[in-house]
CSV table of C-alpha atoms in Angstrom, one decimal:
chain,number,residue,atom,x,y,z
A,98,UNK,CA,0.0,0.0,0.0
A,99,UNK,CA,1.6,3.5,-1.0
A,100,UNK,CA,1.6,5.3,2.3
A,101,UNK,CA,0.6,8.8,0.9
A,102,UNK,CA,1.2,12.4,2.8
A,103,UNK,CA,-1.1,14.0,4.9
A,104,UNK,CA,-3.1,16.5,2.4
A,105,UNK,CA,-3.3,13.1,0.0
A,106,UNK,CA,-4.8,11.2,2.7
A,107,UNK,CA,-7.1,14.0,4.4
A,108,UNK,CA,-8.2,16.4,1.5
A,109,UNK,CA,-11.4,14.5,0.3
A,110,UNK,CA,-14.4,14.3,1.9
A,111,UNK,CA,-15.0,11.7,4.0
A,112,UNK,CA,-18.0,11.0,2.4
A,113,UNK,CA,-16.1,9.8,-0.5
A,114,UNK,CA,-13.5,7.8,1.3
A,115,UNK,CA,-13.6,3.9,0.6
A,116,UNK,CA,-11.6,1.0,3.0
A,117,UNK,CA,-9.3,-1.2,1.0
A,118,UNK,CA,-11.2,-4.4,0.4
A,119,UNK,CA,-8.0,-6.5,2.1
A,120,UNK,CA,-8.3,-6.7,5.8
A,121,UNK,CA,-3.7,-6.6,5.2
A,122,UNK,CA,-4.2,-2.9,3.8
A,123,UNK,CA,-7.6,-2.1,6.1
A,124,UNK,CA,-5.4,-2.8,9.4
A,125,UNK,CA,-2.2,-0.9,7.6
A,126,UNK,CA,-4.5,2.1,7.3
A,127,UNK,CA,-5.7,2.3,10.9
A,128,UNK,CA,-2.1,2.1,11.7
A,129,UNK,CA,-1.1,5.1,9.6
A,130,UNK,CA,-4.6,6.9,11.0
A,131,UNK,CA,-3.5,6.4,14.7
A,132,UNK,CA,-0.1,7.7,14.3
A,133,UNK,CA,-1.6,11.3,12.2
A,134,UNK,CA,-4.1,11.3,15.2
A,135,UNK,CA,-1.1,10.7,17.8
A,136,UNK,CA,1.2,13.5,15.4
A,137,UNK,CA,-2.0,15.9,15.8
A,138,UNK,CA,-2.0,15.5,19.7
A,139,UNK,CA,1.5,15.9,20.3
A,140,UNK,CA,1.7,19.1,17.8
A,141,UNK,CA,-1.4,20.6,19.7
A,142,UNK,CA,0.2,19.8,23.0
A,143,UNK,CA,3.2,21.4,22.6
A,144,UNK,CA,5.3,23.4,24.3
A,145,UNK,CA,5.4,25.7,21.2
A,146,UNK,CA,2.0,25.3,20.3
A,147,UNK,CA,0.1,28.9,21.0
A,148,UNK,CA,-2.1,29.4,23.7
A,149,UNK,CA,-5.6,29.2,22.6
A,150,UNK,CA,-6.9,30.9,26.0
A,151,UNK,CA,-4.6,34.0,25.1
A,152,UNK,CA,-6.2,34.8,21.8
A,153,UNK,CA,-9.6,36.3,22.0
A,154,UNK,CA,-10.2,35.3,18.3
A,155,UNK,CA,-10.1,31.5,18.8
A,156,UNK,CA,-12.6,31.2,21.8
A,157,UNK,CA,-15.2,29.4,21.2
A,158,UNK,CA,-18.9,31.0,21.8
A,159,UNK,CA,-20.2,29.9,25.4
């Protein structure tokens, strides 16, 4: 399976995204899913990451 970058894996919608039909490449997916979602945490956790509570603009409505 041709593990492709971010943007190729992410930028259609996932209404149009389809599971390879072997469980070999279904299972190889997942893997490649949960280490994006674990990059993703560990970018947002940062210490370099910005605050969100200091930026007025990125507060969500309560």
């Amino acid at each position: 399976m041709e593990l492709l970058g971010w943007a190729e894996r992410y930028r259609a919608r996932i209404g149009s995204w389809r599971l390879p039909a072997s469980e070999t490449k279904r299972a190889e997916l997942a893997r490649v899913y949960g280490t994006d979602g674990y990059a993703l945490v560990e970018a947002v956790y940062a210490p370099f990451s910005p605050d969100p509570s200091s930026h007025s603009e990125w507060r969500l409505p309560q």
